[in-house]
PDB file of C-alpha atoms in Angstrom:
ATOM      1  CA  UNK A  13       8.140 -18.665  -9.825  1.00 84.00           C
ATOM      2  CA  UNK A  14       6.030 -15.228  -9.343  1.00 96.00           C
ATOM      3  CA  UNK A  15       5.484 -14.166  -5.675  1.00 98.00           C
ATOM      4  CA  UNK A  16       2.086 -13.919  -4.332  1.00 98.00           C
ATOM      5  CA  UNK A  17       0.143 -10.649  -4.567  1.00 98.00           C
ATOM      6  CA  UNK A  18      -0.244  -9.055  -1.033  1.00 98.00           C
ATOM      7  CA  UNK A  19      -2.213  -5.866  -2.091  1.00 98.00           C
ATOM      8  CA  UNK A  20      -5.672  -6.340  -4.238  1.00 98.00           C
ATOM      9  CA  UNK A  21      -8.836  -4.846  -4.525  1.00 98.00           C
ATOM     10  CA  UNK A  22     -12.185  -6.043  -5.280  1.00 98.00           C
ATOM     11  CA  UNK A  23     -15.559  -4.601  -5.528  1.00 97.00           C
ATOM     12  CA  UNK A  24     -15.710  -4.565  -1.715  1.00 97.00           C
ATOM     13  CA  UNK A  25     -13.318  -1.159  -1.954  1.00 97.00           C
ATOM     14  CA  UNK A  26     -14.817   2.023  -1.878  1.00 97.00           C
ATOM     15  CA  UNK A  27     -13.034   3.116  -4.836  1.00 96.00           C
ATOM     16  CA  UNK A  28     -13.743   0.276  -7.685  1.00 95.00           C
ATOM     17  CA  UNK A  29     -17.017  -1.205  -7.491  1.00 77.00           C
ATOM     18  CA  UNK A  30     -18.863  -2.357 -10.197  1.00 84.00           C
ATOM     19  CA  UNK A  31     -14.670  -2.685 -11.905  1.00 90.00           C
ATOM     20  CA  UNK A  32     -13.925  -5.264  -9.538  1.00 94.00           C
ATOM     21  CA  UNK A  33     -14.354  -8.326  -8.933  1.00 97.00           C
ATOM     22  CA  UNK A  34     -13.054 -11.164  -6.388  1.00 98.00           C
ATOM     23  CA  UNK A  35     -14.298 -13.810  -8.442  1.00 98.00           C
ATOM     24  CA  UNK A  36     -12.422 -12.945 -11.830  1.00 98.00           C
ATOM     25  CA  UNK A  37      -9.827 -11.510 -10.049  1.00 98.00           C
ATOM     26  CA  UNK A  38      -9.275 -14.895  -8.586  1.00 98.00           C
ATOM     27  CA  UNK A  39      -9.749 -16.513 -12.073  1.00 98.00           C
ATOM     28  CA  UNK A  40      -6.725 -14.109 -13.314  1.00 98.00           C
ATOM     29  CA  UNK A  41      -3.985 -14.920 -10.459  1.00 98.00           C
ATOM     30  CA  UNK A  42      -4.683 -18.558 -11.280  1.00 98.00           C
ATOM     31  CA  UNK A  43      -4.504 -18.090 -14.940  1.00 98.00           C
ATOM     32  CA  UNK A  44      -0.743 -16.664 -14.558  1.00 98.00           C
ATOM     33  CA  UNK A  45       0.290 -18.620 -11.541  1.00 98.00           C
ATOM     34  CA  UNK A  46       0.104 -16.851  -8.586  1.00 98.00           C
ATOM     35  CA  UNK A  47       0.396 -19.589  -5.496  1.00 98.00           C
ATOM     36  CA  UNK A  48      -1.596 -16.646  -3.568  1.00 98.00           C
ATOM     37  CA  UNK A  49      -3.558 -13.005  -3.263  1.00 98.00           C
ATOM     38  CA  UNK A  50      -4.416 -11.235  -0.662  1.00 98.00           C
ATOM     39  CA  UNK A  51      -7.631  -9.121  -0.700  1.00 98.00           C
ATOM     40  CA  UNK A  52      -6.511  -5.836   1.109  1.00 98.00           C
ATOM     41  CA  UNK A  53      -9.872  -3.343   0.873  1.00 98.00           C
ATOM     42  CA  UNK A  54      -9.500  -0.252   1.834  1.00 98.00           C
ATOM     43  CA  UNK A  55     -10.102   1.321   5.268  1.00 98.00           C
ATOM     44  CA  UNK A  56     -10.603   4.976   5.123  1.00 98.00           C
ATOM     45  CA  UNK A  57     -12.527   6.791   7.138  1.00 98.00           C
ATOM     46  CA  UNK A  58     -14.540   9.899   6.816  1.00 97.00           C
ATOM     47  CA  UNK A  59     -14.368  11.637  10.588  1.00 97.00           C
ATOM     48  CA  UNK A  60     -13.084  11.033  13.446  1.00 97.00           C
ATOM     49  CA  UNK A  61     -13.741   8.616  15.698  1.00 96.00           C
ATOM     50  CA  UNK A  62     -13.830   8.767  20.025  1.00 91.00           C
ATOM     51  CA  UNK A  63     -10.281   7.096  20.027  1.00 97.00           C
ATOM     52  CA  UNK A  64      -9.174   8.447  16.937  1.00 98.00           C
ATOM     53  CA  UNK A  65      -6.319  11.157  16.925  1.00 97.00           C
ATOM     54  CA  UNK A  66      -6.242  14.242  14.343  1.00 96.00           C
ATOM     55  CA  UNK A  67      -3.327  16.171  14.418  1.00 95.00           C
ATOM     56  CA  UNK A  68      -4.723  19.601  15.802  1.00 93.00           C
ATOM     57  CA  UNK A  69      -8.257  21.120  14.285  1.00 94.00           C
ATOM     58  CA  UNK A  70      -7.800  19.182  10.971  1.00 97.00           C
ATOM     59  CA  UNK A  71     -10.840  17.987   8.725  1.00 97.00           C
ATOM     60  CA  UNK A  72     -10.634  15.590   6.391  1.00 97.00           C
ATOM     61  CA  UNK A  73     -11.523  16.520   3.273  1.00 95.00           C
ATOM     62  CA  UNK A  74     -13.027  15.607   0.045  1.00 94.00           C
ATOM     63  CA  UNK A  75     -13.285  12.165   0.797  1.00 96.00           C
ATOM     64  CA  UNK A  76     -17.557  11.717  -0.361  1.00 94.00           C
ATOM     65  CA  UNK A  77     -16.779   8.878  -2.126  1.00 95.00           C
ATOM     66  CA  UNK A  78     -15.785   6.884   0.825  1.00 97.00           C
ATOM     67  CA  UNK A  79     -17.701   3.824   1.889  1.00 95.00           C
ATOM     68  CA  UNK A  80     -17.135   1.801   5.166  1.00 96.00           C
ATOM     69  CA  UNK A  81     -16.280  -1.753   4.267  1.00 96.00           C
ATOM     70  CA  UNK A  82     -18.741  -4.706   4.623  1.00 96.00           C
ATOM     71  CA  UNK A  83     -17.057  -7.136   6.483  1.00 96.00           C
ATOM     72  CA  UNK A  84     -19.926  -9.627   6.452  1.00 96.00           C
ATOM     73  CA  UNK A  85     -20.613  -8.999   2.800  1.00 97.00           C
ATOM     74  CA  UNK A  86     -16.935  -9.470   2.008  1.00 97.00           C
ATOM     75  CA  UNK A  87     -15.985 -12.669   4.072  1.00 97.00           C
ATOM     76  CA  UNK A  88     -19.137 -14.310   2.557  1.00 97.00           C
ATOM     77  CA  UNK A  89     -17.379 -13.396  -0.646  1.00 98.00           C
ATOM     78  CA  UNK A  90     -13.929 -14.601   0.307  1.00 98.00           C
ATOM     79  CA  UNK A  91     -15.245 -17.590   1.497  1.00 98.00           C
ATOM     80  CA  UNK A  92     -17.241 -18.503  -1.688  1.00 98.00           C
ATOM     81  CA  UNK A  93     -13.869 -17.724  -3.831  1.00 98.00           C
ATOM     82  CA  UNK A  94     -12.030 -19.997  -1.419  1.00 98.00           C
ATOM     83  CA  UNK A  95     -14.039 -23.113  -2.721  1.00 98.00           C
ATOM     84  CA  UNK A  96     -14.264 -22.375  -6.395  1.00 98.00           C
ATOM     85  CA  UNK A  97     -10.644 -21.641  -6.421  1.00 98.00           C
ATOM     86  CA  UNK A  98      -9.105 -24.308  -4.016  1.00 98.00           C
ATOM     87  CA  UNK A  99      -5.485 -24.513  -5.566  1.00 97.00           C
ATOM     88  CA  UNK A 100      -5.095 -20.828  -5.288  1.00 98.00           C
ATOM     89  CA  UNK A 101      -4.570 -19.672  -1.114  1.00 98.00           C
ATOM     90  CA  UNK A 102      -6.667 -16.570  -1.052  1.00 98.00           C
ATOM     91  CA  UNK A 103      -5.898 -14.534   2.262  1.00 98.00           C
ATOM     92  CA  UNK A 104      -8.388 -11.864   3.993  1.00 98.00           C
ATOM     93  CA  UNK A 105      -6.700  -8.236   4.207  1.00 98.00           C
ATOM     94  CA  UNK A 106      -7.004  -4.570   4.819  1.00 98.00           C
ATOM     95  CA  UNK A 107      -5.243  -1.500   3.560  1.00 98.00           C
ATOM     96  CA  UNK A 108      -5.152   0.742   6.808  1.00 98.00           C
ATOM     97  CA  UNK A 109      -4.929   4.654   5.187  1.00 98.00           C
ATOM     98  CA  UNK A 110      -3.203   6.584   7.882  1.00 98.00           C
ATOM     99  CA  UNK A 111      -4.073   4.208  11.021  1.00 98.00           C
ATOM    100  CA  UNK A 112      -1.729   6.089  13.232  1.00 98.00           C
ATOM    101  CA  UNK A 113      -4.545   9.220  13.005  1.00 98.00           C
ATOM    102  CA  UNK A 114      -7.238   6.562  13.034  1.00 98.00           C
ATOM    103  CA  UNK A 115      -5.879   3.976  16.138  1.00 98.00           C
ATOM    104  CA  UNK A 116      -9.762   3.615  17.238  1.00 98.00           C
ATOM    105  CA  UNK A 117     -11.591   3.338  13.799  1.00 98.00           C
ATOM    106  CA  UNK A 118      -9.099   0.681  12.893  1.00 98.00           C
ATOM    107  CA  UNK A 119      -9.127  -1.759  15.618  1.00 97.00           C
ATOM    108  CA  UNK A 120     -12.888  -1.585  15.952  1.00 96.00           C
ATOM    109  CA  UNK A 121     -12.805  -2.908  12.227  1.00 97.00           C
ATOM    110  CA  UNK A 122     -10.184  -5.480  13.602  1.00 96.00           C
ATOM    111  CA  UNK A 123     -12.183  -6.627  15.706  1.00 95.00           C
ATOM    112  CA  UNK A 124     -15.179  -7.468  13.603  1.00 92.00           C
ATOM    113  CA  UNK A 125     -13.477 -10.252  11.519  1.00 85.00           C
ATOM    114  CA  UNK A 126     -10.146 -11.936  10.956  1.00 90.00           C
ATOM    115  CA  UNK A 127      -7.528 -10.368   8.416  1.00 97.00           C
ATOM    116  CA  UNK A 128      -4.612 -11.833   7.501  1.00 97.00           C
ATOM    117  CA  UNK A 129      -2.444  -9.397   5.898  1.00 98.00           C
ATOM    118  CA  UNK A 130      -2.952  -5.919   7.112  1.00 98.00           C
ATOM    119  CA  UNK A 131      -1.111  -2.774   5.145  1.00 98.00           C
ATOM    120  CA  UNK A 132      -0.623   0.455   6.515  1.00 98.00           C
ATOM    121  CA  UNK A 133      -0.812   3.435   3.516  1.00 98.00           C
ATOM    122  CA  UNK A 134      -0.350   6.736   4.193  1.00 98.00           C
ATOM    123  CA  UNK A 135      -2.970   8.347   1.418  1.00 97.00           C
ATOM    124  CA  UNK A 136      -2.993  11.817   2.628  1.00 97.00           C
ATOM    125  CA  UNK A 137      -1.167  14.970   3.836  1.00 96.00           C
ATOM    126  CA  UNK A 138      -2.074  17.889   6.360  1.00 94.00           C
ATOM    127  CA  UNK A 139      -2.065  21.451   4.483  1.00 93.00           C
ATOM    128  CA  UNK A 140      -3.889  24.199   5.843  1.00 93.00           C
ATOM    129  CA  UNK A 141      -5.689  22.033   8.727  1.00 95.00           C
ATOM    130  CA  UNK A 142      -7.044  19.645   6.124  1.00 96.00           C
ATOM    131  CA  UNK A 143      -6.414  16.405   5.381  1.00 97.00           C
ATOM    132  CA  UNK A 144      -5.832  16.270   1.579  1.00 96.00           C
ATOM    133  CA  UNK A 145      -4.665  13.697  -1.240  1.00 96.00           C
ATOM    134  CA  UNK A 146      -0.990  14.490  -2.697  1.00 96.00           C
ATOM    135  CA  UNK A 147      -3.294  14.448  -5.954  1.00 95.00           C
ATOM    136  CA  UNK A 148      -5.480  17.656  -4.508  1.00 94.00           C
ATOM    137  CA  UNK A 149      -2.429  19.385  -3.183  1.00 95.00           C
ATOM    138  CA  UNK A 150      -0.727  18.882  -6.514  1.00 95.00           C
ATOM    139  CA  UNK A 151      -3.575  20.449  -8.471  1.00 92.00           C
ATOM    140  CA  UNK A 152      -3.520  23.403  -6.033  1.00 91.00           C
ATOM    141  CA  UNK A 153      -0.413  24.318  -6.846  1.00 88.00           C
ATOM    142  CA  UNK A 154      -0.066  24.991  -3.164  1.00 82.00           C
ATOM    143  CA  UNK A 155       3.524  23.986  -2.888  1.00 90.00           C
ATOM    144  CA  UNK A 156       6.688  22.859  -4.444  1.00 94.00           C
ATOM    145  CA  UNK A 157       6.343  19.330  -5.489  1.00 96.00           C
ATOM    146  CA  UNK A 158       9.462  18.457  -3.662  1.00 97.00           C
ATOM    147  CA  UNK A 159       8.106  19.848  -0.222  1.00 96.00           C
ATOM    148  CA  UNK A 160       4.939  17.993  -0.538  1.00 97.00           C
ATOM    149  CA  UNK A 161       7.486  14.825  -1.059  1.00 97.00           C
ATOM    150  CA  UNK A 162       9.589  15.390   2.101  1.00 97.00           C
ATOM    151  CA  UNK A 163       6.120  16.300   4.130  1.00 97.00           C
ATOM    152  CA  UNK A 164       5.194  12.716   2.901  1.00 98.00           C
ATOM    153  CA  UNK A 165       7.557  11.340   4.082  1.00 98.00           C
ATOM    154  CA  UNK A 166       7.656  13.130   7.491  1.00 98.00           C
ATOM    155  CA  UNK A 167       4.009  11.622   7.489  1.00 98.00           C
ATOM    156  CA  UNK A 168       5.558   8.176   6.915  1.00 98.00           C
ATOM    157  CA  UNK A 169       7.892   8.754   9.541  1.00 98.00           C
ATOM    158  CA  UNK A 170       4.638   9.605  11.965  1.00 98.00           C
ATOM    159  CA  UNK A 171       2.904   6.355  10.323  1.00 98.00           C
ATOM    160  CA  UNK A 172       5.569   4.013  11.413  1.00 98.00           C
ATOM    161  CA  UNK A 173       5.926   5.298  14.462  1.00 98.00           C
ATOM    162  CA  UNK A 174       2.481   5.526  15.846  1.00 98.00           C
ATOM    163  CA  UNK A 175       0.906   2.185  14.698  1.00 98.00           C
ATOM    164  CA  UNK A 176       1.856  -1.222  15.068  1.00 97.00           C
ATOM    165  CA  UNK A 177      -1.308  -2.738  13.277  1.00 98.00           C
ATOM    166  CA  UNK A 178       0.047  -3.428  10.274  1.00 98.00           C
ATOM    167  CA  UNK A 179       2.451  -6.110   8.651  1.00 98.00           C
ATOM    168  CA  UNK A 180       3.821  -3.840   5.440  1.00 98.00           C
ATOM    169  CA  UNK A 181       4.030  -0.350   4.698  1.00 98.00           C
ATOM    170  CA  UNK A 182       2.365  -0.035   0.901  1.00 98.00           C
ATOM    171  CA  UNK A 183       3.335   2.257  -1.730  1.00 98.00           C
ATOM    172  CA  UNK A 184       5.814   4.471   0.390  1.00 97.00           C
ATOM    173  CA  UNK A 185       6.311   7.296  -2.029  1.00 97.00           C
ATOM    174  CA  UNK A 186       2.383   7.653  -2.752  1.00 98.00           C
ATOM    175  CA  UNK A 187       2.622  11.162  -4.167  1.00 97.00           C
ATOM    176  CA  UNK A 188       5.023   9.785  -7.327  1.00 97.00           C
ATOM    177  CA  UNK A 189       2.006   8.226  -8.824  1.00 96.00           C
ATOM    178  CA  UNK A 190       0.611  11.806  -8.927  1.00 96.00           C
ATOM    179  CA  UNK A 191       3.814  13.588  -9.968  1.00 96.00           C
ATOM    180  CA  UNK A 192       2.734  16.547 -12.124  1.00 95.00           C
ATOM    181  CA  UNK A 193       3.933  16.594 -15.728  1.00 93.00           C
ATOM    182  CA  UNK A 194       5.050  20.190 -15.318  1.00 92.00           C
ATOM    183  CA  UNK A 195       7.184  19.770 -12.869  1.00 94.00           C
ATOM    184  CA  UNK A 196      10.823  17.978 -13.448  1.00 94.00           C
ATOM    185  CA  UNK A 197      11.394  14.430 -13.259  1.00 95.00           C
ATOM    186  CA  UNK A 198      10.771  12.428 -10.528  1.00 97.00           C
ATOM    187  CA  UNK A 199      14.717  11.815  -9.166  1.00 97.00           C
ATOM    188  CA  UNK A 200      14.697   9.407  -6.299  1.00 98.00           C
ATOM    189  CA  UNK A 201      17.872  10.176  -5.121  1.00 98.00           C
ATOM    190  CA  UNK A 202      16.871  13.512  -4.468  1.00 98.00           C
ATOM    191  CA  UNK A 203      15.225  12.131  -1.654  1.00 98.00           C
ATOM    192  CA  UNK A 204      17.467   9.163  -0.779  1.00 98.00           C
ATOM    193  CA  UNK A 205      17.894  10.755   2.614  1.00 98.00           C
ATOM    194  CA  UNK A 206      14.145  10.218   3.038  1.00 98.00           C
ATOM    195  CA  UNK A 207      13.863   7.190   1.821  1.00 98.00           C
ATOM    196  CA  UNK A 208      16.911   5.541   3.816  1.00 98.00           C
ATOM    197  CA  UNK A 209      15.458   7.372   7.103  1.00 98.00           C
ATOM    198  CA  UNK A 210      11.767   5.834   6.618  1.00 98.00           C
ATOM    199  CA  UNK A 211      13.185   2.548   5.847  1.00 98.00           C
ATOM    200  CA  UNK A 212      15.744   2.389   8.736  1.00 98.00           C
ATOM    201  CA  UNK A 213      12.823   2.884  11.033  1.00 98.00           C
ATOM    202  CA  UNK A 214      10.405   0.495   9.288  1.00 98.00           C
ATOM    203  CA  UNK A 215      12.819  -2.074   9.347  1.00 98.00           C
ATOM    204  CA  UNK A 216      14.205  -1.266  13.131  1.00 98.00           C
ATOM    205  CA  UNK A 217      10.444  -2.133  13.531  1.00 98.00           C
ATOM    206  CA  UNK A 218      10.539  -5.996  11.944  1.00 98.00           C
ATOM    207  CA  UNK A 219       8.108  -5.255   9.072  1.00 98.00           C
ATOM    208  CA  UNK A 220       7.959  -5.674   5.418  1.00 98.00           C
ATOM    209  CA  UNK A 221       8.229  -3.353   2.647  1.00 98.00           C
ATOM    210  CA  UNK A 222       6.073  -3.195  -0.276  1.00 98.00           C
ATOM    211  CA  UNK A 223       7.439  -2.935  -3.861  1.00 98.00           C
ATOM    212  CA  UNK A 224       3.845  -1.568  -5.885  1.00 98.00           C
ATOM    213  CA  UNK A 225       3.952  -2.158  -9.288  1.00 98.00           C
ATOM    214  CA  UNK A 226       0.711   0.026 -10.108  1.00 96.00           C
ATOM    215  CA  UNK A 227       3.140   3.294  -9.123  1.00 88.00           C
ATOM    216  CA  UNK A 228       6.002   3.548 -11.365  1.00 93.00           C
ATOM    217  CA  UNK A 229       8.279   0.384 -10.811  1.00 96.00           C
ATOM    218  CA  UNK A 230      11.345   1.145  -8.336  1.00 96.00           C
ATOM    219  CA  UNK A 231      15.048   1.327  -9.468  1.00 97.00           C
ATOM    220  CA  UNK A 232      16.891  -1.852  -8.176  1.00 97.00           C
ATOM    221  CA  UNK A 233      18.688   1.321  -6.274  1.00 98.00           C
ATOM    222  CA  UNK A 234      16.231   2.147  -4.730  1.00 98.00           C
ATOM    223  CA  UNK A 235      15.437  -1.121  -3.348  1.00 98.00           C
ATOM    224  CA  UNK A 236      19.081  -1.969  -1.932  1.00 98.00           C
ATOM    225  CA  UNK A 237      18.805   1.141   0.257  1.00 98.00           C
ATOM    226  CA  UNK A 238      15.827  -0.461   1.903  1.00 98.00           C
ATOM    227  CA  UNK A 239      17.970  -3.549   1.992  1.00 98.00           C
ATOM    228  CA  UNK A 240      21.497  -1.812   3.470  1.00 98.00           C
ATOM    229  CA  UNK A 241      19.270   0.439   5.900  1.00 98.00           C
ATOM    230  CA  UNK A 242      18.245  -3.531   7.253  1.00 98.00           C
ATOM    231  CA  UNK A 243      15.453  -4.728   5.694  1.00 98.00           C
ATOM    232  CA  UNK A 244      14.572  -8.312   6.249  1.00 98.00           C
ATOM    233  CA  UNK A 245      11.513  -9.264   3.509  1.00 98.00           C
ATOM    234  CA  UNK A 246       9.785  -7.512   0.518  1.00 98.00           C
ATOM    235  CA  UNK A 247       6.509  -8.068  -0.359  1.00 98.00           C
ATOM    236  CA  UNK A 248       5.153  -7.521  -3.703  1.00 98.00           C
ATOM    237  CA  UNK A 249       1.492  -5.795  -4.398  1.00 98.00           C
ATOM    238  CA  UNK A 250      -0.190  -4.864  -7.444  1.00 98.00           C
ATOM    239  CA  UNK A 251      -2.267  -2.662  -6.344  1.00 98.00           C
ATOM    240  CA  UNK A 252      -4.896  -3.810  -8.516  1.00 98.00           C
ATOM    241  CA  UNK A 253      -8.692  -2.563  -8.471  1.00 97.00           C
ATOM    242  CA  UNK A 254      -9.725  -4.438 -11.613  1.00 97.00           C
ATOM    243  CA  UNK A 255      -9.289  -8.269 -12.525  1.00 98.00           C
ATOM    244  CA  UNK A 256      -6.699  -8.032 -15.580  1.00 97.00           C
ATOM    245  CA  UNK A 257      -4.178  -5.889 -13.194  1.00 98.00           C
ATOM    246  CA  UNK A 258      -3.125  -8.652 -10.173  1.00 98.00           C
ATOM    247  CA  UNK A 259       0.263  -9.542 -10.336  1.00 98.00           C
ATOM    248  CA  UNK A 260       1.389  -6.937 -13.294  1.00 98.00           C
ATOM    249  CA  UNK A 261       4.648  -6.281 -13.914  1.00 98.00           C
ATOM    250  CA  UNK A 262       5.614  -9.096 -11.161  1.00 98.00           C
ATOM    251  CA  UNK A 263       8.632 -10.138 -13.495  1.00 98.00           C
ATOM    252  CA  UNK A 264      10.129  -6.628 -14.211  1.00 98.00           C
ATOM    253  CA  UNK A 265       9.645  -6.376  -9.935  1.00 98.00           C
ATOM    254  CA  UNK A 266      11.013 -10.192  -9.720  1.00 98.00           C
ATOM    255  CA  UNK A 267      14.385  -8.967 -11.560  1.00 98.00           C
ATOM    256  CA  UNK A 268      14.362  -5.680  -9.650  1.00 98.00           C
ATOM    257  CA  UNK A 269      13.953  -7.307  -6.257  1.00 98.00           C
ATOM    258  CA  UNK A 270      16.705 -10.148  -6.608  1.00 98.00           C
ATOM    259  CA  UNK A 271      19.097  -7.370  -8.005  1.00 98.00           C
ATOM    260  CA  UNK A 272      18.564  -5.800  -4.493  1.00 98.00           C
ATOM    261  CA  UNK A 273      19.891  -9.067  -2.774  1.00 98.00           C
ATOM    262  CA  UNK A 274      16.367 -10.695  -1.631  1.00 98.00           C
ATOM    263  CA  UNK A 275      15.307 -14.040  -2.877  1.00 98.00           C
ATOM    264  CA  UNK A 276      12.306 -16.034  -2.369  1.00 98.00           C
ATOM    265  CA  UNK A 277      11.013 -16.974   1.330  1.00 97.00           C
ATOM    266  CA  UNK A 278      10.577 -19.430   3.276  1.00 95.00           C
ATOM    267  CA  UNK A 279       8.057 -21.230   1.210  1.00 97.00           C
ATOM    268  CA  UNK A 280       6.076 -19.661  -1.792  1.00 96.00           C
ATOM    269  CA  UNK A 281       3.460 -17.941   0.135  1.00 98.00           C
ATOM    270  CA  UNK A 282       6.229 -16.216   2.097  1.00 98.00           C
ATOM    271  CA  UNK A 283       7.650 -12.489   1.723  1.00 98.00           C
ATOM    272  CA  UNK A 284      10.843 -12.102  -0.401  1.00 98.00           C
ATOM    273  CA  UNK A 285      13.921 -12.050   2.038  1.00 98.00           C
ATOM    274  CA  UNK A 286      17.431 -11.256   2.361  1.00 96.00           C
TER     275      UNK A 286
END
């Protein structure tokens, strides 16, 4: 039985367009047997807002692409999928990037329409009073690629911490995805200090943790920290932003995920959990 997958994109986020789509995605979950997706679009935002809170003087940088979501547009959407698709339980989302910086921004979007699975990303980091992608700081060559990593995960730390509008932290080693060729392999436990410390705190705070199968796939290692540190339910995300990614790799993840010591929930919408 594959879990259901909690992080997807559709044309309704900024950053795939005319690639996705709800409706084919849909088609695609039901053609491998996902029991449910979860349309997370993202929520970025491109200044700051009255009860927003930047760190300091920062900008935020490079981020022209950046669209604000149409709610309307995309819960007209949802709702249409919903009926064609009625043996496949298609939930409402958001992926929050960095909603401890953004508190006001977020819930105003909140506010405007019900989402049922919220994710909180941390997409960006602060170097010389900008906010920047691990990607841009990366091709700067503006520090060693294991300081940006612990920064990242001081970030996290912040994330956590400062917001309590979310339901699962996504993709919490963002910057891997990005790790520069020239630099030496990615080693997770060089940072398993880092990783235990960000997922003590998540899971002191009663929320899920995402295993993404779009970055590379976690060690089963990796994910028994997460569940000796305390952690109570995995959920799995694809990260997809075109129709022929949802639910990849969800068998390799399956096999990693149960080698950690989590099993299937409560029912087979649920998270995975201990």
């Amino acid at each position: 039985m594959l879990p259901p997958d909690n992080h997807v994109h559709s044309q309704f986020s900024w950053d795939t367009r005319s690639n996705g789509s709800m409706d084919l995605t849909c088609a695609r979950a039901v053609e491998i047997g996902l029991p449910a997706i979860a349309f997370t679009e993202h929520l970025d935002f491109t200044a700051w807002g009255h009860e927003d809170l930047p760190p300091g003087e920062t900008t935020i940088a490079f981020r022209d692409r950046v669209q604000p979501l149409d709610v309307e547009a995309y819960q007209a959407e949802l709702e249409r999928c919903r009926d064609k698709y009625p043996d496949l339980r298609i939930l409402s989302g958001i992926e929050t990037g960095e909603p401890h910086l953004f508190p006001g921004s977020v819930a105003a979007v909140l506010r405007s329409g019900a989402f049922e699975r919220v994710l909180g990303s941390l997409h960006s980091v602060v170097h010389e009073g900008r906010m920047l992608s691990p990607e841009r700081v990366f091709g700067l060559n503006a520090m060693p690629t294991e300081d940006l990593m612990r920064r990242y995960f001081e970030g996290l730390l912040d994330l956590i911490k400062g917001s309590d509008v979310f339901q699962v932290l996504a993709h919490c080693d963002f910057p891997r995805r990005y790790w520069p060729q020239s630099a030496n392999a990615y080693d997770e436990k060089l940072f398993e200090e880092e990783y235990r410390t960000v997922f003590r705190v998540l899971a002191t705070s009663g929320r899920a943790l995402e295993i993404n199968t779009r970055s590379p796939l976690w060690s089963a290692e990796l994910m028994r920290w997460w569940y000796e540190e305390g952690g109570e339910a995995v959920s799995f995300g694809s990260d997809a932003h075109v129709p022929y990614r949802v639910g990849a790799q969800f068998e390799l993840a399956v096999d990693v995920v149960e080698s950690a010591g989590f099993r299937p929930g409560r029912d087979r919408f649920d998270f995975w959990r201990r």
